[in-house]
Coordinates of C-alpha atoms in Angstrom, one line a residue:
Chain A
X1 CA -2.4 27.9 -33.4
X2 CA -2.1 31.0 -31.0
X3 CA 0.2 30.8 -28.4
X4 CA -2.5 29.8 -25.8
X5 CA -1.2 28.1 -23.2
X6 CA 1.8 28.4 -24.1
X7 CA 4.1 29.8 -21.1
X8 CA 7.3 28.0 -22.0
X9 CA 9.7 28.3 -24.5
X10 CA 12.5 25.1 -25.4
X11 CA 15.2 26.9 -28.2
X12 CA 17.6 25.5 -29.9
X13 CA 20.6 26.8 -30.2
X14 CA 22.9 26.2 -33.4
X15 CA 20.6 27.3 -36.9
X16 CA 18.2 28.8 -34.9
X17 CA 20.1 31.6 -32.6
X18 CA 23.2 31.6 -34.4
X19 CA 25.4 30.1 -36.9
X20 CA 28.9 29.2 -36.4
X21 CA 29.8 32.5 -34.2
X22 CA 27.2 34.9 -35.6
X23 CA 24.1 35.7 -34.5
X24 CA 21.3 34.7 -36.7
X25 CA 19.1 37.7 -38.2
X26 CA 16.5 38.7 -36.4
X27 CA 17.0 36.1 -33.3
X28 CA 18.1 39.2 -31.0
X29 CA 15.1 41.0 -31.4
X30 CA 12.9 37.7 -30.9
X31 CA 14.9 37.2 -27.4
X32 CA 13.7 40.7 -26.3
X33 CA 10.3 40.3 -27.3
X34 CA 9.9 36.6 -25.8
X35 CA 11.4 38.2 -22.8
X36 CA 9.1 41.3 -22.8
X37 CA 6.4 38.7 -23.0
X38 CA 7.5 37.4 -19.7
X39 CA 7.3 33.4 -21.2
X40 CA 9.5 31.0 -19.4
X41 CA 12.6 29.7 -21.8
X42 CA 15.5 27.2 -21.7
X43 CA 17.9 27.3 -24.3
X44 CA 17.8 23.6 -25.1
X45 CA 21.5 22.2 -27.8
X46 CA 22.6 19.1 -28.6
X47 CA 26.5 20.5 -28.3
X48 CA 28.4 19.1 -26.1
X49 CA 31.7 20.4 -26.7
X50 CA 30.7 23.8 -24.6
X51 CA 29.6 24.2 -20.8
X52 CA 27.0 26.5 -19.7
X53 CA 29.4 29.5 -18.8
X54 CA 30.9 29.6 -22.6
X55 CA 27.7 29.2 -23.9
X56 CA 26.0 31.5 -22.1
X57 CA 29.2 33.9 -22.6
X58 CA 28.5 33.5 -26.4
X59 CA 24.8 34.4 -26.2
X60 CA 26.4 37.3 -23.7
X61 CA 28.3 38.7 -26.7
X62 CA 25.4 38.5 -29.0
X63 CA 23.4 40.7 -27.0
X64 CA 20.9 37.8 -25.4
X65 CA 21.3 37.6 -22.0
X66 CA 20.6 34.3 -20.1
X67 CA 20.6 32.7 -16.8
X68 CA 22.8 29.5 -16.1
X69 CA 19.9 27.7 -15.2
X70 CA 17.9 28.4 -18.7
X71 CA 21.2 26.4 -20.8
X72 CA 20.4 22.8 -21.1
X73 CA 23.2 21.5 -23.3
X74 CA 24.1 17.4 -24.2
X75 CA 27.2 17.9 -21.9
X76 CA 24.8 19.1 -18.8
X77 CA 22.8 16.6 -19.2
X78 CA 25.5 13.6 -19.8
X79 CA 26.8 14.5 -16.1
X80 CA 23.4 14.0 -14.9
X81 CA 23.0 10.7 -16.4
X82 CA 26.4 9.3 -15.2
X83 CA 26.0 10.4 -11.8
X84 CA 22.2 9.3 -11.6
X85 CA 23.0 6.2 -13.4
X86 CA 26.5 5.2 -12.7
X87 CA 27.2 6.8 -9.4
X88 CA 30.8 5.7 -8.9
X89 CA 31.6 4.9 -12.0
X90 CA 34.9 6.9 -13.4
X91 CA 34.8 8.2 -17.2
X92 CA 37.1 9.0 -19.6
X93 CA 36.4 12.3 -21.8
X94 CA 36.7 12.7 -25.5
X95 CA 35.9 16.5 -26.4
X96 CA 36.7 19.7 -26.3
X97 CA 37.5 21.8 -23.1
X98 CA 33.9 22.5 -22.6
X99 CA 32.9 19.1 -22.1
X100 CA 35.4 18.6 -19.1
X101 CA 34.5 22.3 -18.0
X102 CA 30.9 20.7 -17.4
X103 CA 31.9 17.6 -16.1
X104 CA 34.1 19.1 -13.3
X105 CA 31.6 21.2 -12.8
X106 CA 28.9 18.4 -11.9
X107 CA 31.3 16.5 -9.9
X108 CA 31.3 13.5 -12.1
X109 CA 34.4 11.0 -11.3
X110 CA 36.9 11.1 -14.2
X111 CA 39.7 8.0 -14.8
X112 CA 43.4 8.8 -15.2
X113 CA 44.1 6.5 -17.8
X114 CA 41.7 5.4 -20.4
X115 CA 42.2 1.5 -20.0
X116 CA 40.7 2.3 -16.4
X117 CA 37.4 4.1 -17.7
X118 CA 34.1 2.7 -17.3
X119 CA 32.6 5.1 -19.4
X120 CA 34.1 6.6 -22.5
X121 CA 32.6 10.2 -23.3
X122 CA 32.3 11.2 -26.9
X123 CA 31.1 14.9 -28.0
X124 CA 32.5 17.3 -31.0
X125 CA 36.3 18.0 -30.6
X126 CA 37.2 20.7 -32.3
X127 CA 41.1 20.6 -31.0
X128 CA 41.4 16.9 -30.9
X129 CA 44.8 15.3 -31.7
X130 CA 45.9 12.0 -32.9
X131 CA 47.2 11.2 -28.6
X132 CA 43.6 11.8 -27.7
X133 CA 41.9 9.6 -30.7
X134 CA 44.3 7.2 -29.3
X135 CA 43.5 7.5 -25.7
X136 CA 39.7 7.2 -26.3
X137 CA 40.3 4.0 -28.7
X138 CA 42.3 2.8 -25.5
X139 CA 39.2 3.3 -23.0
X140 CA 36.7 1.7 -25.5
X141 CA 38.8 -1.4 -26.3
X142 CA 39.6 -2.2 -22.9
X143 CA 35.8 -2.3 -22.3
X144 CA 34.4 1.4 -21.3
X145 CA 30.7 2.0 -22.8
X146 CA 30.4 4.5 -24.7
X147 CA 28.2 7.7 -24.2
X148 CA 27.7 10.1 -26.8
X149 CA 26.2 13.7 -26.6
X150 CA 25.0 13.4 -30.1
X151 CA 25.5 11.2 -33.2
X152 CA 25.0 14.3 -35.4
X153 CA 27.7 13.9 -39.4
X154 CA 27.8 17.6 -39.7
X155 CA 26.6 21.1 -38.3
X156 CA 26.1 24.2 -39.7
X157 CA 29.2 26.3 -38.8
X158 CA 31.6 29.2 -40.0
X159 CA 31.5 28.6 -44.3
X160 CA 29.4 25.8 -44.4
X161 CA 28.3 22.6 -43.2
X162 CA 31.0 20.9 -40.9
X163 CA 31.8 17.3 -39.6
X164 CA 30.3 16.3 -36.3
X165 CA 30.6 14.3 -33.4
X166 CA 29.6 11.7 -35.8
X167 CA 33.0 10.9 -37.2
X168 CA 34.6 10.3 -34.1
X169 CA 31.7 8.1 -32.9
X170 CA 32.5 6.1 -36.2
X171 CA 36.6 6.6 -36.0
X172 CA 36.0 4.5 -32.7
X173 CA 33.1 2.0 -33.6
X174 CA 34.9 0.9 -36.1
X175 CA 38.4 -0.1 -34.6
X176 CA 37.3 -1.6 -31.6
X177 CA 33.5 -3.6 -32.1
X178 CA 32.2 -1.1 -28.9
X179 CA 28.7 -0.1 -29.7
X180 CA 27.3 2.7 -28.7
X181 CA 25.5 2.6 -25.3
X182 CA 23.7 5.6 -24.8
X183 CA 23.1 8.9 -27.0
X184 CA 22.3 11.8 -24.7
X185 CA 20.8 14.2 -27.5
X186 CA 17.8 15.3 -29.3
X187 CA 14.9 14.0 -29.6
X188 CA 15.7 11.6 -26.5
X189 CA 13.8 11.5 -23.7
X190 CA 17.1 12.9 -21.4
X191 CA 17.0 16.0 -23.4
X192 CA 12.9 17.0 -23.3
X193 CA 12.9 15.5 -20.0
X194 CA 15.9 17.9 -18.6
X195 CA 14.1 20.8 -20.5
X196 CA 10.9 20.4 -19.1
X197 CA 12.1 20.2 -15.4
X198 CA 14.5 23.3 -16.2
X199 CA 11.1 25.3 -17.4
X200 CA 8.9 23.5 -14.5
X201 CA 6.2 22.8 -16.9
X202 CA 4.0 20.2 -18.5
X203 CA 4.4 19.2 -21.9
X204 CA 1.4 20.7 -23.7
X205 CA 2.3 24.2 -22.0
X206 CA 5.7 24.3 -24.3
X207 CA 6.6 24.9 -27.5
X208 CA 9.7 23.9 -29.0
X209 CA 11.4 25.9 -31.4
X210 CA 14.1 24.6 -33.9
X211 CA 15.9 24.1 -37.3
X212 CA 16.8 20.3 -37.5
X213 CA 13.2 17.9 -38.5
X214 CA 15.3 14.9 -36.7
X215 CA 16.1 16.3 -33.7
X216 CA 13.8 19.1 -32.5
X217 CA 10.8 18.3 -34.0
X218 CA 11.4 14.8 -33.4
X219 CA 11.8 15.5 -29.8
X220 CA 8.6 17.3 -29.6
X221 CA 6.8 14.3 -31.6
X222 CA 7.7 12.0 -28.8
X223 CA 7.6 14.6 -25.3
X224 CA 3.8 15.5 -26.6
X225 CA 5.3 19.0 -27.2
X226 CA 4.1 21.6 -30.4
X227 CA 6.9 22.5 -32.1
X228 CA 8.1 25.4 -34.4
X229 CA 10.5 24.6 -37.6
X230 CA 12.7 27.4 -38.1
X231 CA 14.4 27.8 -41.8
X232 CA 17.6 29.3 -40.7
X233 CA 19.6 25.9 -40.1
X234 CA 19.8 22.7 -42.0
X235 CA 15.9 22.5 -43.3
X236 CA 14.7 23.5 -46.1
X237 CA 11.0 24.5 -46.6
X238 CA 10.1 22.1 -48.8
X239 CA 11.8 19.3 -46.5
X240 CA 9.5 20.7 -44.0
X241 CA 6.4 20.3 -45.9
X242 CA 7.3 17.1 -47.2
X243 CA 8.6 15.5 -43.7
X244 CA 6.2 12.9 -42.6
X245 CA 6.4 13.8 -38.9
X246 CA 5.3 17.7 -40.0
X247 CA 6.3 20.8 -37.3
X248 CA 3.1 22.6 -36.1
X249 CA 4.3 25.7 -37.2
X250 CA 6.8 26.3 -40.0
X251 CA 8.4 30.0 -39.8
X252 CA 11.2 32.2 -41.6
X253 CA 12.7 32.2 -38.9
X254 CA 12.8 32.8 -34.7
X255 CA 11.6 36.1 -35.7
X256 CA 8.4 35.2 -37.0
X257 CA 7.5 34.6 -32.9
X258 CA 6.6 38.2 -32.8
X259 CA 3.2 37.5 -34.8
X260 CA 2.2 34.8 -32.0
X261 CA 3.2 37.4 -29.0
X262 CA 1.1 39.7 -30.2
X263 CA -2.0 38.1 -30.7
X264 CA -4.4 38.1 -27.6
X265 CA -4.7 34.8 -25.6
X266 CA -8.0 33.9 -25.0
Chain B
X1 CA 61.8 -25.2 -47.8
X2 CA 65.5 -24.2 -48.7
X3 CA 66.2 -21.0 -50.0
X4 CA 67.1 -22.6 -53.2
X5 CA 66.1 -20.2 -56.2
X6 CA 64.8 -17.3 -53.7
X7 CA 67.2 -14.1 -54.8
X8 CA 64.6 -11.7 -53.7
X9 CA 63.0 -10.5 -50.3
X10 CA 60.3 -8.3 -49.8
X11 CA 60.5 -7.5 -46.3
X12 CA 57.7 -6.1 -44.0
X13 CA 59.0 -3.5 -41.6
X14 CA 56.0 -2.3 -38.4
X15 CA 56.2 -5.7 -36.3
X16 CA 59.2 -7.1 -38.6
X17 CA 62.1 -5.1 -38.7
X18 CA 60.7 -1.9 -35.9
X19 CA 57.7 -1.7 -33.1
X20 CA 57.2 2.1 -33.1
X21 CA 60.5 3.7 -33.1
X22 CA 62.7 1.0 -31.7
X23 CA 64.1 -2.3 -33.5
X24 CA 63.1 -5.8 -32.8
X25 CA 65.7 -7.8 -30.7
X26 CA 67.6 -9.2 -33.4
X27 CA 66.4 -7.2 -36.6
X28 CA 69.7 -5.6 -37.3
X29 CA 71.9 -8.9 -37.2
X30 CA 69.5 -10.8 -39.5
X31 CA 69.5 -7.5 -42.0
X32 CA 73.4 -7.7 -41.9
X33 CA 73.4 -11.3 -42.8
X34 CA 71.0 -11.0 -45.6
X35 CA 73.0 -8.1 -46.8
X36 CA 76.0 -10.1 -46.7
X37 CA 74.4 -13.4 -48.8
X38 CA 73.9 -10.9 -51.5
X39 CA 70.1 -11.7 -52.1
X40 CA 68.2 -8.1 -53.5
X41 CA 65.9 -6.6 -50.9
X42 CA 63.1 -4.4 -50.5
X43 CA 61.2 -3.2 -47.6
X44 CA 57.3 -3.1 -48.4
X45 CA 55.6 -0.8 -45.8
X46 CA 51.4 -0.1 -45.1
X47 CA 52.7 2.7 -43.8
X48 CA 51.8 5.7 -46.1
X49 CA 52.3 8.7 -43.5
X50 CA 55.9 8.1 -44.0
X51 CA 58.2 9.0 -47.0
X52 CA 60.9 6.8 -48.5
X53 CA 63.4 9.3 -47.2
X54 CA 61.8 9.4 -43.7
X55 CA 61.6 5.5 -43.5
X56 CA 65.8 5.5 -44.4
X57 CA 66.4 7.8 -42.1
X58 CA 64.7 5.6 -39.4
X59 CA 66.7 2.0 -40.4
X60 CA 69.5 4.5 -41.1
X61 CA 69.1 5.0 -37.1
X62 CA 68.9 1.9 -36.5
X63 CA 71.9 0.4 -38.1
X64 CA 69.7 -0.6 -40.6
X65 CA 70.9 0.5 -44.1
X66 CA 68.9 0.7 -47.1
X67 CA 68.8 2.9 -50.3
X68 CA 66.0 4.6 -51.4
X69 CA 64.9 2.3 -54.6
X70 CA 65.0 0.0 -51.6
X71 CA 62.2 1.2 -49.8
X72 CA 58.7 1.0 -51.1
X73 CA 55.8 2.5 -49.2
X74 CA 52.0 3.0 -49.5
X75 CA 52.3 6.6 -49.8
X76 CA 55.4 5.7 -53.0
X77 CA 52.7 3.4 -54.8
X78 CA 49.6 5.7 -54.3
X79 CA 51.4 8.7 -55.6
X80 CA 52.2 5.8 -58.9
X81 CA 48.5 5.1 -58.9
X82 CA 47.5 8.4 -59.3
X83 CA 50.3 9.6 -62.2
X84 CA 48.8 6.1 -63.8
X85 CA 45.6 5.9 -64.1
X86 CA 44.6 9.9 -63.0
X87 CA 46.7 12.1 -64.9
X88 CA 46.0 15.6 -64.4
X89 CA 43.7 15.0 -61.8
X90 CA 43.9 16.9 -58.4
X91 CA 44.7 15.6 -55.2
X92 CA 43.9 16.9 -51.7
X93 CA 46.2 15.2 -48.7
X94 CA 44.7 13.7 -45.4
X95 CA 47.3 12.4 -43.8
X96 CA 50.9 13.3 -41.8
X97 CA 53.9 15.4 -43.4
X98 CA 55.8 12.5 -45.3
X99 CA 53.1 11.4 -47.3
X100 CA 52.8 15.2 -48.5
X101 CA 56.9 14.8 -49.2
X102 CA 56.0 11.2 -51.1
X103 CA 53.3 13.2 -53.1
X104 CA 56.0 16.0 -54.3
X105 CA 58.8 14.6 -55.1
X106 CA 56.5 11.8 -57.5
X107 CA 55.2 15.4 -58.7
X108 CA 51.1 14.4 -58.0
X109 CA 49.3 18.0 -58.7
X110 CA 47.2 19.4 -55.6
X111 CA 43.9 21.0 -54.9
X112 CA 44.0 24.5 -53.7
X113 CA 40.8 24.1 -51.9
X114 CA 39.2 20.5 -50.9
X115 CA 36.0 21.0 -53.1
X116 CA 37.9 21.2 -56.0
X117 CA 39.6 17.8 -55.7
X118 CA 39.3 15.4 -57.8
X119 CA 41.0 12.3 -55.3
X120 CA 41.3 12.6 -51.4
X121 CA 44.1 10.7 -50.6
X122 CA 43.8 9.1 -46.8
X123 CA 47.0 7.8 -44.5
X124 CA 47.7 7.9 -40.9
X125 CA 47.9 11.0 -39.4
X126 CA 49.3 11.7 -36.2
X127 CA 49.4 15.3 -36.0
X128 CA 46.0 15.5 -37.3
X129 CA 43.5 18.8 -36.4
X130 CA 40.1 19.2 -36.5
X131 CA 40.5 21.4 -39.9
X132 CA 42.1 19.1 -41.3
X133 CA 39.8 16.5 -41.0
X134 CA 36.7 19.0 -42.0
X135 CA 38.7 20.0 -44.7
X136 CA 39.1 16.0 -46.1
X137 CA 34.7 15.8 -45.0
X138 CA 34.6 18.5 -47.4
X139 CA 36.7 17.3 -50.4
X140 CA 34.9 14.1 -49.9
X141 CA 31.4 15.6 -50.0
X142 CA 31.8 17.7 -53.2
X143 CA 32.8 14.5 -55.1
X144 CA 36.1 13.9 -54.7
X145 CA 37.0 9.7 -55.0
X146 CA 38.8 8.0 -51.9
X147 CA 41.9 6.6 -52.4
X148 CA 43.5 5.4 -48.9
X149 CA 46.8 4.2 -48.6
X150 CA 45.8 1.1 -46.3
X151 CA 42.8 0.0 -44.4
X152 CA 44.0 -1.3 -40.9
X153 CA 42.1 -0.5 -37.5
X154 CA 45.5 -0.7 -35.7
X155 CA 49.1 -1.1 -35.7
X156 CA 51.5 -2.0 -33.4
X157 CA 53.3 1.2 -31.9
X158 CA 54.7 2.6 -28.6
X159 CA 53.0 1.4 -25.8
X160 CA 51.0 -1.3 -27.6
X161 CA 48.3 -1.2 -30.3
X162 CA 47.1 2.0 -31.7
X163 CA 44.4 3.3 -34.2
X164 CA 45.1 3.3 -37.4
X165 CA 43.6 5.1 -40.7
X166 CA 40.8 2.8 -40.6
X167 CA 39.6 5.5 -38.3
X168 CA 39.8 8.4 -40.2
X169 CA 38.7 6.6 -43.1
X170 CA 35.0 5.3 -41.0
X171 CA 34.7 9.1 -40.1
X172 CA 34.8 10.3 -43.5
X173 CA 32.9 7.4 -45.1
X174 CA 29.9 7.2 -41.9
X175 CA 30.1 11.6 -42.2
X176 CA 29.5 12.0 -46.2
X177 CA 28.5 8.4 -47.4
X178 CA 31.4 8.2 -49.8
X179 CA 32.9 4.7 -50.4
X180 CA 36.4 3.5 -50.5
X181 CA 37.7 3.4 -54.5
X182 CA 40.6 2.1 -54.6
X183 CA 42.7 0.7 -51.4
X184 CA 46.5 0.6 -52.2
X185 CA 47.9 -1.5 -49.3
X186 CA 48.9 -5.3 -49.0
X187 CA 47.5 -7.7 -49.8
X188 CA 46.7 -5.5 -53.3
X189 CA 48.6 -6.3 -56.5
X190 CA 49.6 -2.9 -56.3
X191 CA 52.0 -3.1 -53.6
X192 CA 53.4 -7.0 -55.2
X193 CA 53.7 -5.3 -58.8
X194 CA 55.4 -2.4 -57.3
X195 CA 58.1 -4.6 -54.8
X196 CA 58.9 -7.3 -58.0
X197 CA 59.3 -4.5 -60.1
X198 CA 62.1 -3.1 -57.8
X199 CA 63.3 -6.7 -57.1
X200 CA 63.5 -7.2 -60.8
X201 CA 62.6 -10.5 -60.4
X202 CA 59.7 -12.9 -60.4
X203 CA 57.0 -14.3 -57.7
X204 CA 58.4 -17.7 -57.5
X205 CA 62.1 -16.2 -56.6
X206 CA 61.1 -14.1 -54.1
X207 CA 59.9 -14.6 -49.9
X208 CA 57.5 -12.1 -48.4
X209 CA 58.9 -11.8 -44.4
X210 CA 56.3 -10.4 -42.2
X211 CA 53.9 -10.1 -39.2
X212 CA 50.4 -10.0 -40.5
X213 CA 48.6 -12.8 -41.8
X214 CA 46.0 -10.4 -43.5
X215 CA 48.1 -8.2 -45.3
X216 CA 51.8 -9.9 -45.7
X217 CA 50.8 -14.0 -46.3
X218 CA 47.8 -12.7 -47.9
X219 CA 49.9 -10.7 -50.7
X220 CA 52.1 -13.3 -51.0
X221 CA 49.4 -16.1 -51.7
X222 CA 47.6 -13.5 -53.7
X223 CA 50.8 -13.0 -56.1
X224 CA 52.6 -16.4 -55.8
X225 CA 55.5 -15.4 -53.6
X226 CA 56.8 -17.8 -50.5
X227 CA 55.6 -16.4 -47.1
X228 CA 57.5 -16.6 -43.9
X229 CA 55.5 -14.7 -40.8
X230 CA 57.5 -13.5 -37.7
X231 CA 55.7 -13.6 -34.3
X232 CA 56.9 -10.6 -33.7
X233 CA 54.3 -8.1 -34.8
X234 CA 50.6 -8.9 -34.7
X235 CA 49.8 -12.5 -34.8
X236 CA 50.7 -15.1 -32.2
X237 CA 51.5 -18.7 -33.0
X238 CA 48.4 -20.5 -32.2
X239 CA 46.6 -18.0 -35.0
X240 CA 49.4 -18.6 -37.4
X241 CA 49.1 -22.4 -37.3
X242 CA 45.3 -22.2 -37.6
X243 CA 44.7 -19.9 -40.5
X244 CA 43.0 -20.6 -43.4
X245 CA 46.1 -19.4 -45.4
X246 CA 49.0 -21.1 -43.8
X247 CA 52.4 -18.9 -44.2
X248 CA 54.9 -21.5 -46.0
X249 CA 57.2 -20.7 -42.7
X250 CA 56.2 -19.4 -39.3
X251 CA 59.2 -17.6 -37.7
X252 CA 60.2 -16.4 -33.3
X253 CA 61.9 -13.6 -35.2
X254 CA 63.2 -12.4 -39.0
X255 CA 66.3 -13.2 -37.5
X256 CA 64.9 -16.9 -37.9
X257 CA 66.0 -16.2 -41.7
X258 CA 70.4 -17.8 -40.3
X259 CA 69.2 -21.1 -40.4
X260 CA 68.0 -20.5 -44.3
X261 CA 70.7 -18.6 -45.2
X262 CA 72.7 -21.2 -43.7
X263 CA 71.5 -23.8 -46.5
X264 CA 74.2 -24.4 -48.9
X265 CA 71.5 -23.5 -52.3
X266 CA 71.3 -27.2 -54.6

């Protein structure tokens, strides 16, 4: 594959950029050259615990500059489906401070006590506390649906593989019967569509790039988008080769982009 | 049913004796009277975030006295379990402050680090943090056995029903795919063995008082001790009357227990 036809670029964040709070080797240098090359790109993650200003902050610090508008993350696109698809209804948040960053910052109608929720918001919450586990079993037992960024067990962060979004999702389903209604993240629909509006391009003129089989290449499976498996995250080669819904390309890492930028289109 | 040739009580205290931190309307009065028939007693708590001299404290409080030997708790017989039947083996905590005082003063050895434990040890934990939890997803994931002190989705606290450790438990099980070994709460023989041994008496001289069909009548019928349920806690009459296991006595309150006490014995 060269990278005709290619003019936009769908990244994933965590295992591909960085790890935990350090940059991933290499993916600096890969930003300036994609952005040398002039290719469109949306930074596309399936956290939800941060809003576009921290994330874009982070990538700030790391020396990869990026427009608010080019950061599609699981909480951006969880206030667009509750005001497109529950206008009116109020929600009740269950996340970090990044999730109600992004929420405020969409507008979306927020309950003042759980029992009163419609909707009950589940992302990663990295500074829960027992009063909030309790608050969010409150909303979904008193009948709010539940909407979850992700459904991720674990995530590569700072020394190792840590526990995701996933346990709280369970920590609820499991005390109160409520079944999860919708899951925002990769490889649904919400997220390629949300990417492919941000980049203003078709499908087959995108290429997603990621670490995770599941979710990134899975998204690009069903959006009719190439993809490139990165090995810096959770997948190893031979998982790669061995997956049954195989990445077009398999590289090193983000990196390895420089070989298709510098080929010639045709 | 007189209280002919019952000289034990095992007593039930969340929904029995206390709803979060304040008494049941007539708990003290029927504790005085018992206290003054001279029958033994011990209070036989799920509760495993607590330790026997932070449960004393809080009857203490309440007018409520008890000695130590008096009190037995999830957290007293899980820290037995383990100094039984693991000796030597390392522990790691997941759970409040007073099941970490229940562990050291039985003398259970710890794990430094959660990948080195040997058990994970799970109770409520209201002051829970996101490490902490991480660190239990990681002491579960390199191996170590779950042993939880009880397995309930709620109890009854302030301000109504709140999750209970069958939260944290789902997260960790549904994050690492680790089972349950061994549960330690009623209705197990655990927690029957452990309140006749402090009784010193046997099954058929005792009366379990308390507010859950599932846990307190179950144990009961489980170890052939008399069963008297209080509507106090978590089960309302119609429930009582219609369950499989029918308690031998269904009580407004413990302080139900005058009219028994009352009886002149044959």
């Amino acid at each position: 594959m060269t990278l005709h036809a290619i003019d936009g670029l769908i990244i994933d964040l965590d295992g591909t950029i960085y790890l935990g709070s350090e940059a991933i080797e290499g993916a600096r240098e890969a930003m300036a050259l994609v952005r040398a090359s002039g290719k469109r790109v949306v930074f596309l993650s399936n956290r939800g615990n941060y809003s576009r200003r921290m994330c874009r902050e982070k990538l700030q610090a790391m020396g990869i500059p990026a427009a608010a508008e080019e950061i599609v993350l699981t909480s951006t696109v969880t206030a667009s489906y509750l005001l497109e698809h529950a206008p009116g209804s109020k929600a009740w948040l269950f996340g970090d401070e990044g999730l109600h960053e992004e929420m405020r910052s969409h507008g979306v109608k927020l309950a003042t006590k759980p029992e009163e929720a419609d909707w009950l918001v589940i992302t990663l919450h990295e500074t829960l506390t027992y009063a909030e586990l309790n608050a969010a079993f409150r909303a979904a037992r008193s009948g709010a649906k539940l909407i979850v960024t992700n459904e991720d067990k674990t995530f590569p962060g700072d020394g190792g593989e840590c526990i995701d979004v996933g346990a709280t999702i369970a920590a609820i389903v499991h005390t109160t019967g409520a079944q999860v209604s919708v899951v925002v993240g990769k490889p649904s629909a919400y997220m390629s569509d949300a990417a492919l509006r941000a980049l203003q391009l078709p499908p087959e003129r995108c290429l997603v790039i990621g670490d995770s089989l599941h979710s990134d290449v899975a998204l690009g499976k069903r959006a009719g988008i190439r993809t490139a498996l990165v090995l810096t995250g959770s997948t190893s080669r031979e998982r790669a080769e061995a997956a049954e819904e195989r990445p077009d390309l398999i590289w090193n890492s983000i990196l390895d982009i420089r070989e298709l930028l510098q080929l010639k289109e045709e």
